[in-house]
Tab-separated table of C-alpha atoms in Angstrom:
chain	number	residue	atom	x	y	z
Z	12	UNK	CA	-0.014	-0.042	-0.253
Z	13	UNK	CA	1.685	3.727	-1.146
Z	14	UNK	CA	0.635	6.113	0.848
Z	15	UNK	CA	-2.257	7.589	-1.107
Z	16	UNK	CA	-3.563	4.957	0.534
Z	17	UNK	CA	-1.487	4.677	4.172
Z	18	UNK	CA	-1.243	7.552	6.459
Z	19	UNK	CA	1.264	5.849	8.311
Z	20	UNK	CA	4.553	4.285	6.932
Z	21	UNK	CA	5.058	0.298	8.400
Z	22	UNK	CA	8.298	0.464	10.692
Z	23	UNK	CA	10.945	-2.064	10.779
Z	24	UNK	CA	10.467	-5.276	12.787
Z	25	UNK	CA	13.290	-5.716	15.050
Z	26	UNK	CA	15.282	-9.398	15.069
Z	27	UNK	CA	14.813	-9.939	19.029
Z	28	UNK	CA	11.240	-10.226	17.725
Z	29	UNK	CA	11.901	-12.541	14.499
Z	30	UNK	CA	13.929	-14.800	16.883
Z	31	UNK	CA	11.634	-15.331	19.499
Z	32	UNK	CA	8.762	-15.852	17.277
Z	33	UNK	CA	10.089	-18.417	14.932
Z	34	UNK	CA	11.849	-19.870	17.741
Z	35	UNK	CA	8.475	-20.157	19.798
Z	36	UNK	CA	6.725	-21.987	16.687
Z	37	UNK	CA	9.204	-24.450	15.934
Z	38	UNK	CA	8.895	-25.577	19.320
Z	39	UNK	CA	5.107	-25.618	19.257
Z	40	UNK	CA	5.588	-27.455	15.700
Z	41	UNK	CA	7.471	-29.818	16.761
Z	42	UNK	CA	5.735	-30.637	20.360
Z	43	UNK	CA	2.659	-30.953	18.755
Z	44	UNK	CA	3.833	-33.015	15.408
Z	45	UNK	CA	4.740	-35.522	18.738
Z	46	UNK	CA	1.384	-35.920	20.516
Z	47	UNK	CA	-0.585	-35.886	17.279
Z	48	UNK	CA	2.067	-38.872	16.539
Z	49	UNK	CA	1.165	-40.419	19.610
Z	50	UNK	CA	-2.754	-39.256	19.362
Z	51	UNK	CA	-2.457	-41.354	15.788
Z	52	UNK	CA	-0.173	-44.403	16.112
Z	53	UNK	CA	-0.017	-45.333	19.957
Z	54	UNK	CA	-3.518	-44.674	20.685
Z	55	UNK	CA	-6.177	-47.807	19.579
Z	56	UNK	CA	-9.232	-46.271	20.816
Z	57	UNK	CA	-9.947	-42.890	21.184
Z	58	UNK	CA	-12.678	-41.068	23.939
Z	59	UNK	CA	-14.745	-37.889	22.789
Z	60	UNK	CA	-12.190	-36.327	25.181
Z	61	UNK	CA	-8.969	-37.690	22.626
Z	62	UNK	CA	-11.214	-36.484	20.433
Z	63	UNK	CA	-11.061	-32.981	20.757
Z	64	UNK	CA	-7.543	-33.049	22.153
Z	65	UNK	CA	-6.259	-34.024	18.707
Z	66	UNK	CA	-8.436	-31.724	17.530
Z	67	UNK	CA	-6.484	-28.889	19.178
Z	68	UNK	CA	-3.146	-30.190	19.131
Z	69	UNK	CA	-3.875	-30.139	14.278
Z	70	UNK	CA	-5.267	-26.394	15.272
Z	71	UNK	CA	-1.772	-25.478	17.128
Z	72	UNK	CA	0.137	-27.200	14.509
Z	73	UNK	CA	-1.188	-24.859	11.405
Z	74	UNK	CA	0.333	-21.720	11.689
Z	75	UNK	CA	3.845	-22.688	11.906
Z	76	UNK	CA	4.665	-23.571	7.944
Z	77	UNK	CA	3.980	-19.732	7.444
Z	78	UNK	CA	6.789	-18.837	10.261
Z	79	UNK	CA	9.124	-18.489	7.528
Z	80	UNK	CA	7.406	-16.369	5.315
Z	81	UNK	CA	6.277	-14.284	8.095
Z	82	UNK	CA	10.012	-13.671	10.194
Z	83	UNK	CA	11.293	-13.048	5.909
Z	84	UNK	CA	8.266	-10.678	5.768
Z	85	UNK	CA	9.684	-8.847	9.394
Z	86	UNK	CA	13.567	-9.337	7.561
Z	87	UNK	CA	12.708	-7.431	4.802
Z	88	UNK	CA	11.614	-4.460	6.335
Z	89	UNK	CA	7.832	-5.304	6.128
Z	90	UNK	CA	7.820	-5.827	2.556
Z	91	UNK	CA	5.891	-9.032	1.571
Z	92	UNK	CA	7.488	-10.563	-1.571
Z	93	UNK	CA	5.589	-13.486	-1.993
Z	94	UNK	CA	2.317	-12.083	-3.787
Z	95	UNK	CA	-1.136	-11.402	-2.753
Z	96	UNK	CA	-1.687	-15.017	-2.341
Z	97	UNK	CA	-0.289	-16.147	0.065
Z	98	UNK	CA	-0.381	-12.677	1.656
Z	99	UNK	CA	-3.986	-14.213	2.303
Z	100	UNK	CA	-3.145	-17.844	2.899
Z	101	UNK	CA	-0.675	-16.573	5.451
Z	102	UNK	CA	-2.733	-14.454	7.328
Z	103	UNK	CA	-5.729	-17.162	6.596
Z	104	UNK	CA	-4.212	-19.785	8.359
Z	105	UNK	CA	-2.676	-17.052	11.572
Z	106	UNK	CA	-6.644	-16.694	11.591
Z	107	UNK	CA	-7.002	-20.481	12.020
Z	108	UNK	CA	-5.140	-21.530	14.726
Z	109	UNK	CA	-4.994	-18.532	16.790
Z	110	UNK	CA	-9.078	-19.417	16.886
Z	111	UNK	CA	-9.113	-22.695	16.001
Z	112	UNK	CA	-7.511	-23.476	19.811
Z	113	UNK	CA	-9.457	-20.663	21.827
Z	114	UNK	CA	-12.559	-23.159	20.285
Z	115	UNK	CA	-11.452	-26.336	21.185
Z	116	UNK	CA	-9.861	-24.838	24.302
Z	117	UNK	CA	-13.069	-23.955	25.535
Z	118	UNK	CA	-15.028	-27.631	24.391
Z	119	UNK	CA	-12.342	-28.835	26.257
Z	120	UNK	CA	-13.716	-26.921	29.301
Z	121	UNK	CA	-16.938	-27.878	28.462
Z	122	UNK	CA	-16.413	-31.667	28.157
Z	123	UNK	CA	-14.736	-31.957	31.670
Z	124	UNK	CA	-17.534	-30.027	33.463
Z	125	UNK	CA	-20.261	-32.057	32.199
Z	126	UNK	CA	-17.674	-34.877	33.004
Z	127	UNK	CA	-17.976	-33.571	36.955
Z	128	UNK	CA	-21.283	-32.026	36.717
Z	129	UNK	CA	-23.416	-33.759	34.938
Z	130	UNK	CA	-21.059	-37.454	35.726
Z	131	UNK	CA	-24.720	-39.196	36.218
Z	132	UNK	CA	-26.265	-37.682	33.900
Z	133	UNK	CA	-26.475	-38.060	29.862
Z	134	UNK	CA	-24.448	-36.247	27.416
Z	135	UNK	CA	-24.367	-36.261	23.801
Z	136	UNK	CA	-20.787	-33.719	24.991
Z	137	UNK	CA	-19.862	-37.547	25.817
Z	138	UNK	CA	-20.926	-38.887	23.132
Z	139	UNK	CA	-17.967	-40.183	20.761
Z	140	UNK	CA	-19.598	-39.881	17.472
Z	141	UNK	CA	-21.773	-36.350	18.464
Z	142	UNK	CA	-17.933	-34.807	19.557
Z	143	UNK	CA	-16.370	-35.928	16.473
Z	144	UNK	CA	-19.516	-34.153	14.467
Z	145	UNK	CA	-18.804	-31.466	16.560
Z	146	UNK	CA	-14.811	-30.951	15.336
Z	147	UNK	CA	-16.008	-31.515	11.925
Z	148	UNK	CA	-18.425	-28.207	11.941
Z	149	UNK	CA	-15.257	-26.504	13.932
Z	150	UNK	CA	-13.244	-27.142	11.273
Z	151	UNK	CA	-15.117	-26.179	8.232
Z	152	UNK	CA	-16.627	-22.786	10.456
Z	153	UNK	CA	-12.192	-22.165	10.356
Z	154	UNK	CA	-12.741	-23.381	7.039
Z	155	UNK	CA	-15.330	-20.489	5.716
Z	156	UNK	CA	-13.358	-17.768	7.786
Z	157	UNK	CA	-10.032	-18.146	5.564
Z	158	UNK	CA	-12.485	-18.158	2.544
Z	159	UNK	CA	-13.373	-14.549	4.416
Z	160	UNK	CA	-10.172	-13.482	4.732
Z	161	UNK	CA	-9.656	-15.308	0.969
Z	162	UNK	CA	-12.849	-13.156	-0.948
Z	163	UNK	CA	-14.088	-10.913	1.271
Z	164	UNK	CA	-10.930	-8.368	1.909
Z	165	UNK	CA	-9.465	-6.493	-0.844
Z	166	UNK	CA	-6.000	-5.428	-0.747
Z	167	UNK	CA	-4.937	-2.583	-2.274
Z	168	UNK	CA	-1.118	-3.376	-2.151
Z	169	UNK	CA	0.639	-6.384	-0.474
Z	170	UNK	CA	3.647	-5.275	0.597
Z	171	UNK	CA	2.389	-4.693	3.876
Z	172	UNK	CA	0.239	-7.623	4.077
Z	173	UNK	CA	0.385	-8.492	8.404
Z	174	UNK	CA	-0.725	-5.002	9.501
Z	175	UNK	CA	-3.677	-3.492	10.211
Z	176	UNK	CA	-1.629	-0.124	9.599
Z	177	UNK	CA	-4.176	0.612	5.886
Z	178	UNK	CA	-5.975	3.202	5.378
Z	179	UNK	CA	-8.208	1.411	2.967
Z	180	UNK	CA	-9.158	-1.460	4.530
Z	181	UNK	CA	-9.415	0.550	7.918
Z	182	UNK	CA	-13.618	-0.306	8.411
Z	183	UNK	CA	-12.890	-4.020	7.036
Z	184	UNK	CA	-10.496	-4.928	9.597
Z	185	UNK	CA	-12.550	-3.166	12.082
Z	186	UNK	CA	-15.376	-5.270	11.689
Z	187	UNK	CA	-13.507	-7.776	11.868
Z	188	UNK	CA	-11.523	-7.736	14.279
Z	189	UNK	CA	-14.581	-6.537	16.930
Z	190	UNK	CA	-16.047	-10.303	15.850
Z	191	UNK	CA	-13.278	-12.331	15.893
Z	192	UNK	CA	-12.985	-10.124	19.695
Z	193	UNK	CA	-16.471	-10.997	20.796
Z	194	UNK	CA	-16.942	-13.934	19.213
Z	195	UNK	CA	-13.124	-15.518	19.058
Z	196	UNK	CA	-12.036	-14.588	22.774
Z	197	UNK	CA	-14.111	-13.087	24.886
Z	198	UNK	CA	-17.147	-15.195	24.424
Z	199	UNK	CA	-15.617	-18.974	24.809
Z	200	UNK	CA	-13.118	-17.244	27.445
Z	201	UNK	CA	-16.739	-16.296	29.278
Z	202	UNK	CA	-18.304	-20.331	28.853
Z	203	UNK	CA	-14.729	-20.984	29.929
Z	204	UNK	CA	-14.566	-19.458	33.185
Z	205	UNK	CA	-18.259	-20.558	33.672
Z	206	UNK	CA	-17.290	-23.803	33.340
Z	207	UNK	CA	-14.489	-23.822	36.023
Z	208	UNK	CA	-16.417	-21.880	38.518
Z	209	UNK	CA	-18.693	-24.759	37.619
Z	210	UNK	CA	-17.002	-27.617	38.343
Z	211	UNK	CA	-14.638	-25.402	41.649
Z	212	UNK	CA	-18.307	-25.675	43.086
Z	213	UNK	CA	-18.898	-29.284	42.767
Z	214	UNK	CA	-15.921	-29.905	44.533
Z	215	UNK	CA	-16.782	-27.517	47.550
Z	216	UNK	CA	-20.008	-30.607	47.964
Z	217	UNK	CA	-18.331	-32.782	46.867
Z	218	UNK	CA	-18.188	-36.554	48.889
Z	219	UNK	CA	-14.716	-37.170	50.034
Z	220	UNK	CA	-16.106	-41.135	50.682
Z	221	UNK	CA	-15.294	-41.800	46.812
Z	222	UNK	CA	-11.052	-41.060	45.920
Z	223	UNK	CA	-11.643	-42.137	42.266
Z	224	UNK	CA	-14.039	-39.606	41.816
Z	225	UNK	CA	-12.367	-36.668	44.254
Z	226	UNK	CA	-9.254	-38.405	41.668
Z	227	UNK	CA	-11.457	-37.310	38.050
Z	228	UNK	CA	-12.959	-33.809	39.925
Z	229	UNK	CA	-9.451	-32.793	40.553
Z	230	UNK	CA	-8.074	-33.080	37.422
Z	231	UNK	CA	-10.866	-31.332	35.554
Z	232	UNK	CA	-10.740	-28.529	37.519
Z	233	UNK	CA	-6.644	-28.682	36.864
Z	234	UNK	CA	-7.565	-28.906	33.170
Z	235	UNK	CA	-9.643	-26.191	32.991
Z	236	UNK	CA	-7.443	-23.769	34.982
Z	237	UNK	CA	-5.105	-24.707	32.460
Z	238	UNK	CA	-7.239	-23.617	29.261
Z	239	UNK	CA	-8.498	-20.687	31.386
Z	240	UNK	CA	-4.514	-19.595	32.133
Z	241	UNK	CA	-3.272	-19.963	28.249
Z	242	UNK	CA	-6.372	-17.940	27.314
Z	243	UNK	CA	-5.230	-14.772	29.467
Z	244	UNK	CA	-0.866	-15.167	28.631
Z	245	UNK	CA	-1.851	-16.272	25.426
Z	246	UNK	CA	-4.640	-14.694	23.672
Z	247	UNK	CA	-5.962	-10.897	25.430
Z	248	UNK	CA	-3.122	-9.447	24.851
Z	249	UNK	CA	-3.125	-10.268	20.953
Z	250	UNK	CA	-7.099	-9.355	20.765
Z	251	UNK	CA	-6.308	-5.771	23.090
Z	252	UNK	CA	-4.133	-4.739	21.351
Z	253	UNK	CA	-5.670	-5.572	18.096
Z	254	UNK	CA	-8.703	-4.101	18.826
Z	255	UNK	CA	-7.160	-1.162	19.873
Z	256	UNK	CA	-4.914	-1.361	16.502
Z	257	UNK	CA	-8.099	-1.119	14.547
Z	258	UNK	CA	-9.963	1.655	16.360
Z	259	UNK	CA	-6.841	3.651	16.095
Z	260	UNK	CA	-6.222	3.666	12.372
Z	261	UNK	CA	-10.620	4.071	11.955
Z	262	UNK	CA	-10.690	7.108	13.914
Z	263	UNK	CA	-7.328	8.064	14.594
Z	264	UNK	CA	-5.353	7.788	11.539
Z	265	UNK	CA	-3.139	10.299	11.577
Z	266	UNK	CA	-1.274	9.352	15.262
Z	267	UNK	CA	1.505	7.852	13.462
Z	268	UNK	CA	4.149	6.854	15.849
Z	269	UNK	CA	1.570	5.460	18.671
Z	270	UNK	CA	-0.176	3.299	15.912
Z	271	UNK	CA	3.349	1.835	15.228
Z	272	UNK	CA	3.870	1.212	18.834
Z	273	UNK	CA	0.921	-0.647	19.417
Z	274	UNK	CA	1.953	-2.242	15.630
Z	275	UNK	CA	4.545	-3.553	17.573
Z	276	UNK	CA	3.472	-4.425	20.654
Z	277	UNK	CA	0.668	-6.833	18.159
Z	278	UNK	CA	3.426	-8.764	16.475
Z	279	UNK	CA	5.099	-8.682	20.384
Z	280	UNK	CA	2.028	-10.501	21.174
Z	281	UNK	CA	1.802	-13.087	18.605
Z	282	UNK	CA	4.659	-14.649	20.433
Z	283	UNK	CA	3.329	-15.250	23.225
Z	284	UNK	CA	-0.207	-16.472	20.900
Z	285	UNK	CA	2.513	-18.479	19.587
Z	286	UNK	CA	3.195	-20.320	23.149
Z	287	UNK	CA	-0.188	-21.562	23.554
Z	288	UNK	CA	1.285	-24.263	20.726
Z	289	UNK	CA	4.205	-24.754	23.932
Z	290	UNK	CA	1.185	-25.350	26.477
Z	291	UNK	CA	-1.473	-27.299	25.139
Z	292	UNK	CA	0.765	-30.786	25.260
Z	293	UNK	CA	0.364	-30.259	29.035
Z	294	UNK	CA	-3.568	-30.199	29.146
Z	295	UNK	CA	-2.741	-34.254	26.705
Z	296	UNK	CA	0.164	-34.378	29.616
Z	297	UNK	CA	-1.585	-34.211	32.678
Z	298	UNK	CA	-5.053	-34.387	31.766
Z	299	UNK	CA	-5.571	-37.532	30.138
Z	300	UNK	CA	-4.324	-40.666	31.381
Z	301	UNK	CA	-5.311	-42.487	28.217
Z	302	UNK	CA	-2.290	-40.298	26.992
Z	303	UNK	CA	0.160	-40.918	29.823
Z	304	UNK	CA	-0.821	-43.798	28.917
Z	305	UNK	CA	-0.181	-43.825	25.685
Z	306	UNK	CA	3.237	-42.555	26.422
Z	307	UNK	CA	4.116	-45.103	28.684
Z	308	UNK	CA	3.068	-47.711	26.149
């Protein structure tokens, strides 16, 4: 995008952002490929929870192919040399990874809530067939999101592929950011938080005569707590900073220095979002006896 279509130019990012971004996503990619191998090769039967965990691991691995291209973009002074199609593909992969993770983390929290609070009642969240269909629906939703990036977001000039400092796209970016913040982050976080507090309340009224029941409920509480920590550390900064950025870009486009600071903070928040790929495998190891058993076997 040239100066006629953007109020501010895009500043070059520090080399440390490139290094940390590559390191975090590379480590996350290796961990999740390992977990996918365990799920596929060492677990003969899957429960409903295992299906959700596999989908989460697959979602976490999606962003890894885009990182070398993003690193090249930063290294070349925020100049995108790969063309319009790859720009939209990278945007779609990143968005699918970030928001696929939030959705599957939420479903894991709801599944654990159902197993604890409604342990003696039938629920579709305990049904493996329903969970498979639910995961398929989520993947279709993520595919639709990719198509939105591909067909509804115009790219007037592709040099500044991954920035929100774009005047001609300010309205589109503002609407998409608000939808992603509310539907892709805030709603899943609220659902996960409600699940955690309901499980915690169930523990308060727990009959301690059953050591097995206590173990299951404590494990579920620990898993949902971990999901909330991942939401707070990994996804909250990215969503808040991007929302601030698109608001500034829409209503205060002349504030170039402030926009550059927010843009840099946004790229740093990608590193935190990438940490999610490294933390999610802890859910499988500490929250799934089947996963630990597959590792030992």
